[in-house]
Each structure stands twice: as C-alpha cells, then as structure tokens.
Amino acid sequence: DTGVSQDPRHKITKRGQNVTFRCDPISEHNRLYWYRQTLGQGPEFLTYFQNEAQLEKSRLLSDRFSAERPKGSFSTLEIQRTEQGDSAMYLCASSSTGGAYEQYFGPGTRLTVT
Amino acid sequence: TQLLEQSPQFLSIQEGENLTVYCNSSSVFSSLQWYRQEPGEGPVLLVTVVTGGEVKKLKRLTFQFGDARKDSSLHITAAQPGDTGLYLCAGGRGAQKLVFGQGTRLTINP
C-alpha cells in the first residue's frame, strides 16, 4: 500500500532559476491537489486536478507557476524565475471519488531560494 | 484569507494533563478533517467528521464536529510526549480544496 510520494524532498536553488517538482498520488485516486505551506502557517491551496483536467487554480498561483497532470497519474509543478518569496514547503495530496473526499498528503518538497 | 481559526496557537503542558484544541469558522463545511504534522513532513490524517454533532474517538483523542458544521474540537486525555506536534484542522466542501487553520503547536513535557 503506497502512499503519496514527492520528489525531490529538498531543493535549493538560486533566485531566477526554474524548478520542477513531481508528485505521485495513491494509485486509485483520481483527484490530486497542490498546496504551499510557509513557516508557522497551515497549508494554502494552489491547484487541483480531477484526472488530467485542472479544475481550479488559486490566485496564489501566479503566471510563473504551472502544474500539469498529463495522463491523469503523476503531476508536476514548475516554478519559473524563482523568487525568495517562493521558499516554502510544497505539498501534494490525493483523494478518491465518493465518501468524505479525505485528502492524503505526501511528505512535501522543501524549496529554498537563495 | 484564513476562514478557520484555531486556538490556542501554542500549548505546552505536562505529561498526563488533558487539553482541548478548538477550530472555529463562520462558514459551513461538509467535512472537517484533523491532521498532525511533524517537522519537515507532510500532514497525516487523523480523522474526518461529516455530520453535525458527530463525535469520533481515536484512543485518547476525541474529535467533535459542531451541530452547525462550523466548528470542531480535539480533546486529548492524559497527554503523552508522543502527542507533541502541529495539529491542523481543515474544512472541506465536497471534492474541493481544503481550507486549513493556522495550526496548534502542542508540546507535552515529560
């Protein structure tokens, strides 16, 4: 029974560089969510997919951010021209249809922009 | 904008004591989830409550959803050092995004 996995776990990059994160959801889950968490705060929603369709994007997701889920399985989150304010933990979660739509989170990717 | 307010934000108590954490909102949610998060890790789901007035127990942890589905509480009996962590409540509306509180950082001292 494999949970949600994320790669890499940590990423240090220089300001202005592009970074890409990957999320592999629980295999039978068709919904996938991205959140961002800064120090001392709860996670904040970024975007959400049902299968390969991106159904909702937060205003936090500026035009430097793009997320894809091309085959309805894994997802990638890319940040272009990173800024120091992008430093945060990026969390991925997945859920199945029906029930209470419980979301299960991965271990996160910690991004540090220097 | 945070729609869920958790209190207290920080709590430090001695082993064996009881405690309650509150999660309040002016909005109605179809479900309320409680998570626990360790430093450097993702949140781990503890429980989901969906019915107004619902009470769920998980060993020494008791979770309650308010009758109007706007608030929730987490009560821990006889706290242990292993209960130390960040506790997060999150409100959901169907399959949509979760709205999180800012968390309660709990420290149980031996």
PDB file of C-alpha atoms in Angstrom:
ATOM      1  CA  ASP A   1       0.000   0.000   0.000  1.00  0.00           C
ATOM      2  CA  THR A   2       1.929   3.004  -1.292  1.00  0.00           C
ATOM      3  CA  GLY A   3       1.110   6.484  -0.105  1.00  0.00           C
ATOM      4  CA  VAL A   4       1.620   9.771  -1.911  1.00  0.00           C
ATOM      5  CA  SER A   5       5.251  10.317  -2.890  1.00  0.00           C
ATOM      6  CA  GLN A   6       7.023  13.530  -3.815  1.00  0.00           C
ATOM      7  CA  ASP A   7      10.385  14.185  -5.393  1.00  0.00           C
ATOM      8  CA  PRO A   8      12.715  15.787  -4.545  1.00  0.00           C
ATOM      9  CA  ARG A   9      12.302  16.133  -0.788  1.00  0.00           C
ATOM     10  CA  HIS A  10      14.547  19.175  -0.700  1.00  0.00           C
ATOM     11  CA  LYS A  11      15.593  21.668  -3.352  1.00  0.00           C
ATOM     12  CA  ILE A  12      17.941  24.618  -3.002  1.00  0.00           C
ATOM     13  CA  THR A  13      18.078  26.942  -5.977  1.00  0.00           C
ATOM     14  CA  LYS A  14      19.326  30.402  -6.835  1.00  0.00           C
ATOM     15  CA  ARG A  15      16.886  33.213  -7.498  1.00  0.00           C
ATOM     16  CA  GLY A  16      15.864  33.316 -11.134  1.00  0.00           C
ATOM     17  CA  GLN A  17      16.274  29.594 -11.779  1.00  0.00           C
ATOM     18  CA  ASN A  18      13.426  27.271 -12.765  1.00  0.00           C
ATOM     19  CA  VAL A  19      12.471  24.280 -10.623  1.00  0.00           C
ATOM     20  CA  THR A  20      10.133  21.337 -11.150  1.00  0.00           C
ATOM     21  CA  PHE A  21       8.594  19.085  -8.534  1.00  0.00           C
ATOM     22  CA  ARG A  22       6.900  15.734  -9.041  1.00  0.00           C
ATOM     23  CA  CYS A  23       4.017  14.107  -7.181  1.00  0.00           C
ATOM     24  CA  ASP A  24       2.848  10.504  -7.485  1.00  0.00           C
ATOM     25  CA  PRO A  25      -0.604  10.077  -5.904  1.00  0.00           C
ATOM     26  CA  ILE A  26      -2.119   6.959  -4.370  1.00  0.00           C
ATOM     27  CA  SER A  27      -2.740   4.756  -7.403  1.00  0.00           C
ATOM     28  CA  GLU A  28      -6.538   4.562  -7.335  1.00  0.00           C
ATOM     29  CA  HIS A  29      -7.059   8.253  -6.531  1.00  0.00           C
ATOM     30  CA  ASN A  30      -8.272  10.415  -9.391  1.00  0.00           C
ATOM     31  CA  ARG A  31      -8.023  13.775  -7.616  1.00  0.00           C
ATOM     32  CA  LEU A  32      -4.712  15.487  -6.974  1.00  0.00           C
ATOM     33  CA  TYR A  33      -4.073  18.730  -5.096  1.00  0.00           C
ATOM     34  CA  TRP A  34      -1.099  21.044  -4.633  1.00  0.00           C
ATOM     35  CA  TYR A  35      -0.693  23.188  -1.518  1.00  0.00           C
ATOM     36  CA  ARG A  36       2.027  25.517  -0.250  1.00  0.00           C
ATOM     37  CA  GLN A  37       2.974  25.884   3.403  1.00  0.00           C
ATOM     38  CA  THR A  38       5.149  28.615   4.833  1.00  0.00           C
ATOM     39  CA  LEU A  39       6.685  28.541   8.287  1.00  0.00           C
ATOM     40  CA  GLY A  40       4.154  28.833  11.084  1.00  0.00           C
ATOM     41  CA  GLN A  41       1.142  28.628   8.797  1.00  0.00           C
ATOM     42  CA  GLY A  42      -1.282  25.978   7.652  1.00  0.00           C
ATOM     43  CA  PRO A  43      -1.139  24.770   4.044  1.00  0.00           C
ATOM     44  CA  GLU A  44      -2.698  27.023   1.377  1.00  0.00           C
ATOM     45  CA  PHE A  45      -4.375  25.658  -1.726  1.00  0.00           C
ATOM     46  CA  LEU A  46      -2.661  26.169  -5.080  1.00  0.00           C
ATOM     47  CA  THR A  47      -4.440  23.992  -7.644  1.00  0.00           C
ATOM     48  CA  TYR A  48      -6.447  20.804  -8.130  1.00  0.00           C
ATOM     49  CA  PHE A  49      -6.837  18.152 -10.833  1.00  0.00           C
ATOM     50  CA  GLN A  50      -9.517  15.595 -11.488  1.00  0.00           C
ATOM     51  CA  ASN A  51      -7.862  13.028 -13.716  1.00  0.00           C
ATOM     52  CA  GLU A  52      -5.918  15.139 -16.237  1.00  0.00           C
ATOM     53  CA  ALA A  53      -8.191  18.185 -16.036  1.00  0.00           C
ATOM     54  CA  GLN A  54      -7.044  21.160 -13.956  1.00  0.00           C
ATOM     55  CA  LEU A  55     -10.293  22.290 -12.365  1.00  0.00           C
ATOM     56  CA  GLU A  56      -9.296  25.106 -10.042  1.00  0.00           C
ATOM     57  CA  LYS A  57      -6.343  27.448  -9.547  1.00  0.00           C
ATOM     58  CA  SER A  58      -5.751  29.775  -6.625  1.00  0.00           C
ATOM     59  CA  ARG A  59      -4.835  33.424  -7.063  1.00  0.00           C
ATOM     60  CA  LEU A  60      -1.608  32.401  -5.290  1.00  0.00           C
ATOM     61  CA  LEU A  61      -0.663  30.578  -8.490  1.00  0.00           C
ATOM     62  CA  SER A  62       0.970  33.409 -10.415  1.00  0.00           C
ATOM     63  CA  ASP A  63       1.883  33.086 -14.090  1.00  0.00           C
ATOM     64  CA  ARG A  64       5.324  31.846 -13.028  1.00  0.00           C
ATOM     65  CA  PHE A  65       3.693  28.682 -11.695  1.00  0.00           C
ATOM     66  CA  SER A  66       2.370  25.899 -13.899  1.00  0.00           C
ATOM     67  CA  ALA A  67       1.049  22.480 -12.999  1.00  0.00           C
ATOM     68  CA  GLU A  68       0.308  19.513 -15.218  1.00  0.00           C
ATOM     69  CA  ARG A  69      -1.096  16.035 -14.885  1.00  0.00           C
ATOM     70  CA  PRO A  70      -0.802  14.794 -18.471  1.00  0.00           C
ATOM     71  CA  LYS A  71      -2.030  11.214 -18.120  1.00  0.00           C
ATOM     72  CA  GLY A  72      -4.112  11.582 -15.012  1.00  0.00           C
ATOM     73  CA  SER A  73      -1.496   9.872 -12.883  1.00  0.00           C
ATOM     74  CA  PHE A  74       1.577  11.776 -11.634  1.00  0.00           C
ATOM     75  CA  SER A  75       1.685  15.574 -11.596  1.00  0.00           C
ATOM     76  CA  THR A  76       4.422  18.174 -11.925  1.00  0.00           C
ATOM     77  CA  LEU A  77       4.580  21.682 -10.507  1.00  0.00           C
ATOM     78  CA  GLU A  78       7.024  24.049 -12.197  1.00  0.00           C
ATOM     79  CA  ILE A  79       8.102  27.430 -10.883  1.00  0.00           C
ATOM     80  CA  GLN A  80       9.855  29.688 -13.373  1.00  0.00           C
ATOM     81  CA  ARG A  81      12.199  32.534 -12.436  1.00  0.00           C
ATOM     82  CA  THR A  82      12.090  31.649  -8.748  1.00  0.00           C
ATOM     83  CA  GLU A  83      11.975  34.416  -6.149  1.00  0.00           C
ATOM     84  CA  GLN A  84      12.956  34.310  -2.480  1.00  0.00           C
ATOM     85  CA  GLY A  85       9.267  34.545  -1.568  1.00  0.00           C
ATOM     86  CA  ASP A  86       8.733  31.167  -3.239  1.00  0.00           C
ATOM     87  CA  SER A  87      10.659  29.487  -0.423  1.00  0.00           C
ATOM     88  CA  ALA A  88       8.167  27.145   1.234  1.00  0.00           C
ATOM     89  CA  MET A  89       7.102  23.530   1.631  1.00  0.00           C
ATOM     90  CA  TYR A  90       5.159  22.351  -1.426  1.00  0.00           C
ATOM     91  CA  LEU A  91       2.681  19.627  -0.540  1.00  0.00           C
ATOM     92  CA  CYS A  92       0.781  17.263  -2.786  1.00  0.00           C
ATOM     93  CA  ALA A  93      -2.354  15.399  -1.734  1.00  0.00           C
ATOM     94  CA  SER A  94      -4.702  12.947  -3.410  1.00  0.00           C
ATOM     95  CA  SER A  95      -8.223  11.719  -2.828  1.00  0.00           C
ATOM     96  CA  SER A  96     -10.659   9.263  -4.336  1.00  0.00           C
ATOM     97  CA  THR A  97     -14.202   9.809  -5.544  1.00  0.00           C
ATOM     98  CA  GLY A  98     -17.035   9.481  -3.101  1.00  0.00           C
ATOM     99  CA  GLY A  99     -17.015   9.340   0.655  1.00  0.00           C
ATOM    100  CA  ALA A 100     -15.796  12.377   2.530  1.00  0.00           C
ATOM    101  CA  TYR A 101     -13.106  13.124  -0.072  1.00  0.00           C
ATOM    102  CA  GLU A 102     -10.384  12.674   2.507  1.00  0.00           C
ATOM    103  CA  GLN A 103      -7.090  14.043   1.260  1.00  0.00           C
ATOM    104  CA  TYR A 104      -3.877  12.164   1.927  1.00  0.00           C
ATOM    105  CA  PHE A 105      -0.664  14.140   1.814  1.00  0.00           C
ATOM    106  CA  GLY A 106       2.816  13.344   0.618  1.00  0.00           C
ATOM    107  CA  PRO A 107       5.970  14.225   2.590  1.00  0.00           C
ATOM    108  CA  GLY A 108       6.394  17.519   0.739  1.00  0.00           C
ATOM    109  CA  THR A 109       9.213  19.234  -1.140  1.00  0.00           C
ATOM    110  CA  ARG A 110      11.074  21.903   0.809  1.00  0.00           C
ATOM    111  CA  LEU A 111      12.183  24.681  -1.553  1.00  0.00           C
ATOM    112  CA  THR A 112      14.815  27.197  -0.521  1.00  0.00           C
ATOM    113  CA  VAL A 113      15.545  30.063  -2.912  1.00  0.00           C
ATOM    114  CA  THR A 114      18.823  31.835  -2.193  1.00  0.00           C
TER     115      THR A 114
ATOM    116  CA  THR B   1      -7.779  34.823   3.989  1.00  0.00           C
ATOM    117  CA  GLN B   2      -7.961  32.229   6.762  1.00  0.00           C
ATOM    118  CA  LEU B   3     -11.527  31.025   7.221  1.00  0.00           C
ATOM    119  CA  LEU B   4     -10.655  28.662  10.056  1.00  0.00           C
ATOM    120  CA  GLU B   5      -9.310  29.958  13.347  1.00  0.00           C
ATOM    121  CA  GLN B   6      -7.539  27.573  15.658  1.00  0.00           C
ATOM    122  CA  SER B   7      -6.917  28.197  19.324  1.00  0.00           C
ATOM    123  CA  PRO B   8      -4.654  28.139  21.082  1.00  0.00           C
ATOM    124  CA  GLN B   9      -1.818  28.585  18.585  1.00  0.00           C
ATOM    125  CA  PHE B  10       0.722  27.264  21.092  1.00  0.00           C
ATOM    126  CA  LEU B  11       0.192  24.948  24.046  1.00  0.00           C
ATOM    127  CA  SER B  12       2.774  23.473  26.383  1.00  0.00           C
ATOM    128  CA  ILE B  13       1.601  21.152  29.146  1.00  0.00           C
ATOM    129  CA  GLN B  14       2.881  18.388  31.392  1.00  0.00           C
ATOM    130  CA  GLU B  15       2.536  14.710  30.639  1.00  0.00           C
ATOM    131  CA  GLY B  16      -0.726  13.320  31.993  1.00  0.00           C
ATOM    132  CA  GLU B  17      -2.746  16.514  31.664  1.00  0.00           C
ATOM    133  CA  ASN B  18      -5.816  16.904  29.462  1.00  0.00           C
ATOM    134  CA  LEU B  19      -6.196  19.517  26.732  1.00  0.00           C
ATOM    135  CA  THR B  20      -8.649  20.797  24.136  1.00  0.00           C
ATOM    136  CA  VAL B  21      -7.897  22.489  20.819  1.00  0.00           C
ATOM    137  CA  TYR B  22     -10.594  24.492  19.054  1.00  0.00           C
ATOM    138  CA  CYS B  23     -11.267  25.138  15.386  1.00  0.00           C
ATOM    139  CA  ASN B  24     -13.840  27.815  14.555  1.00  0.00           C
ATOM    140  CA  SER B  25     -15.298  29.269  11.379  1.00  0.00           C
ATOM    141  CA  SER B  26     -18.161  31.451  10.226  1.00  0.00           C
ATOM    142  CA  SER B  27     -18.564  29.163   7.214  1.00  0.00           C
ATOM    143  CA  VAL B  28     -20.309  25.806   6.944  1.00  0.00           C
ATOM    144  CA  PHE B  29     -18.223  22.852   5.800  1.00  0.00           C
ATOM    145  CA  SER B  30     -19.404  19.472   4.544  1.00  0.00           C
ATOM    146  CA  SER B  31     -16.489  17.789   6.318  1.00  0.00           C
ATOM    147  CA  LEU B  32     -13.833  18.676   8.836  1.00  0.00           C
ATOM    148  CA  GLN B  33     -10.516  16.887   8.902  1.00  0.00           C
ATOM    149  CA  TRP B  34      -7.849  16.885  11.600  1.00  0.00           C
ATOM    150  CA  TYR B  35      -4.206  16.320  10.723  1.00  0.00           C
ATOM    151  CA  ARG B  36      -0.995  16.020  12.703  1.00  0.00           C
ATOM    152  CA  GLN B  37       2.262  17.217  11.193  1.00  0.00           C
ATOM    153  CA  GLU B  38       5.839  16.558  12.270  1.00  0.00           C
ATOM    154  CA  PRO B  39       8.651  18.982  11.335  1.00  0.00           C
ATOM    155  CA  GLY B  40       9.755  18.520   7.726  1.00  0.00           C
ATOM    156  CA  GLU B  41       6.937  16.094   6.912  1.00  0.00           C
ATOM    157  CA  GLY B  42       3.507  16.289   5.326  1.00  0.00           C
ATOM    158  CA  PRO B  43       0.292  16.334   7.380  1.00  0.00           C
ATOM    159  CA  VAL B  44      -1.021  12.916   8.431  1.00  0.00           C
ATOM    160  CA  LEU B  45      -4.799  12.469   8.510  1.00  0.00           C
ATOM    161  CA  LEU B  46      -6.148  11.631  11.972  1.00  0.00           C
ATOM    162  CA  VAL B  47      -9.911  11.765  11.464  1.00  0.00           C
ATOM    163  CA  THR B  48     -12.724  13.086   9.281  1.00  0.00           C
ATOM    164  CA  VAL B  49     -16.078  14.211  10.687  1.00  0.00           C
ATOM    165  CA  VAL B  50     -19.010  14.872   8.377  1.00  0.00           C
ATOM    166  CA  THR B  51     -22.220  15.004  10.427  1.00  0.00           C
ATOM    167  CA  GLY B  52     -23.182  17.900  12.681  1.00  0.00           C
ATOM    168  CA  GLY B  53     -22.774  16.836  16.309  1.00  0.00           C
ATOM    169  CA  GLU B  54     -20.631  13.846  15.360  1.00  0.00           C
ATOM    170  CA  VAL B  55     -18.112  12.587  17.914  1.00  0.00           C
ATOM    171  CA  LYS B  56     -15.230  10.278  16.994  1.00  0.00           C
ATOM    172  CA  LYS B  57     -12.673   8.708  19.297  1.00  0.00           C
ATOM    173  CA  LEU B  58      -9.179   7.594  18.413  1.00  0.00           C
ATOM    174  CA  LYS B  59      -7.628   6.076  21.543  1.00  0.00           C
ATOM    175  CA  ARG B  60      -7.038   9.075  23.849  1.00  0.00           C
ATOM    176  CA  LEU B  61      -8.158  11.607  21.211  1.00  0.00           C
ATOM    177  CA  THR B  62     -11.795  12.728  20.945  1.00  0.00           C
ATOM    178  CA  PHE B  63     -12.970  14.790  17.972  1.00  0.00           C
ATOM    179  CA  GLN B  64     -16.278  16.638  17.788  1.00  0.00           C
ATOM    180  CA  PHE B  65     -17.997  18.428  14.899  1.00  0.00           C
ATOM    181  CA  GLY B  66     -20.319  21.269  15.880  1.00  0.00           C
ATOM    182  CA  ASP B  67     -24.033  20.926  15.306  1.00  0.00           C
ATOM    183  CA  ALA B  68     -23.968  23.656  12.653  1.00  0.00           C
ATOM    184  CA  ARG B  69     -20.831  22.173  10.999  1.00  0.00           C
ATOM    185  CA  LYS B  70     -18.907  25.404  11.512  1.00  0.00           C
ATOM    186  CA  ASP B  71     -16.605  24.382  14.330  1.00  0.00           C
ATOM    187  CA  SER B  72     -14.771  21.423  15.782  1.00  0.00           C
ATOM    188  CA  SER B  73     -12.708  20.450  18.787  1.00  0.00           C
ATOM    189  CA  LEU B  74      -9.959  17.977  19.563  1.00  0.00           C
ATOM    190  CA  HIS B  75      -9.636  16.749  23.142  1.00  0.00           C
ATOM    191  CA  ILE B  76      -6.632  14.738  24.310  1.00  0.00           C
ATOM    192  CA  THR B  77      -6.831  12.824  27.569  1.00  0.00           C
ATOM    193  CA  ALA B  78      -3.719  12.052  29.614  1.00  0.00           C
ATOM    194  CA  ALA B  79      -1.337  13.628  27.101  1.00  0.00           C
ATOM    195  CA  GLN B  80       1.948  11.866  26.397  1.00  0.00           C
ATOM    196  CA  PRO B  81       5.235  13.217  24.967  1.00  0.00           C
ATOM    197  CA  GLY B  82       4.476  11.292  21.763  1.00  0.00           C
ATOM    198  CA  ASP B  83       1.470  13.583  21.212  1.00  0.00           C
ATOM    199  CA  THR B  84       3.832  16.504  20.590  1.00  0.00           C
ATOM    200  CA  GLY B  85       3.340  18.017  17.134  1.00  0.00           C
ATOM    201  CA  LEU B  86       1.451  20.504  14.985  1.00  0.00           C
ATOM    202  CA  TYR B  87      -2.285  19.830  14.861  1.00  0.00           C
ATOM    203  CA  LEU B  88      -4.169  21.213  11.873  1.00  0.00           C
ATOM    204  CA  CYS B  89      -7.890  21.385  11.229  1.00  0.00           C
ATOM    205  CA  ALA B  90      -9.125  21.654   7.649  1.00  0.00           C
ATOM    206  CA  GLY B  91     -12.604  22.291   6.291  1.00  0.00           C
ATOM    207  CA  GLY B  92     -13.775  20.733   3.056  1.00  0.00           C
ATOM    208  CA  ARG B  93     -16.675  21.202   0.680  1.00  0.00           C
ATOM    209  CA  GLY B  94     -17.046  18.026  -1.303  1.00  0.00           C
ATOM    210  CA  ALA B  95     -14.114  17.304  -3.587  1.00  0.00           C
ATOM    211  CA  GLN B  96     -12.894  20.875  -3.496  1.00  0.00           C
ATOM    212  CA  LYS B  97      -9.829  22.310  -1.810  1.00  0.00           C
ATOM    213  CA  LEU B  98      -9.294  22.104   1.915  1.00  0.00           C
ATOM    214  CA  VAL B  99      -9.162  25.317   3.917  1.00  0.00           C
ATOM    215  CA  PHE B 100      -6.704  24.981   6.791  1.00  0.00           C
ATOM    216  CA  GLY B 101      -6.420  26.669  10.142  1.00  0.00           C
ATOM    217  CA  GLN B 102      -3.026  28.057  11.128  1.00  0.00           C
ATOM    218  CA  GLY B 103      -2.371  25.113  13.394  1.00  0.00           C
ATOM    219  CA  THR B 104      -1.836  24.456  17.102  1.00  0.00           C
ATOM    220  CA  ARG B 105       1.703  23.631  18.124  1.00  0.00           C
ATOM    221  CA  LEU B 106       1.461  21.224  21.046  1.00  0.00           C
ATOM    222  CA  THR B 107       4.362  20.344  23.340  1.00  0.00           C
ATOM    223  CA  ILE B 108       3.992  17.685  26.013  1.00  0.00           C
ATOM    224  CA  ASN B 109       6.723  17.856  28.619  1.00  0.00           C
ATOM    225  CA  PRO B 110       7.801  14.633  30.390  1.00  0.00           C
TER     226      PRO B 110
END
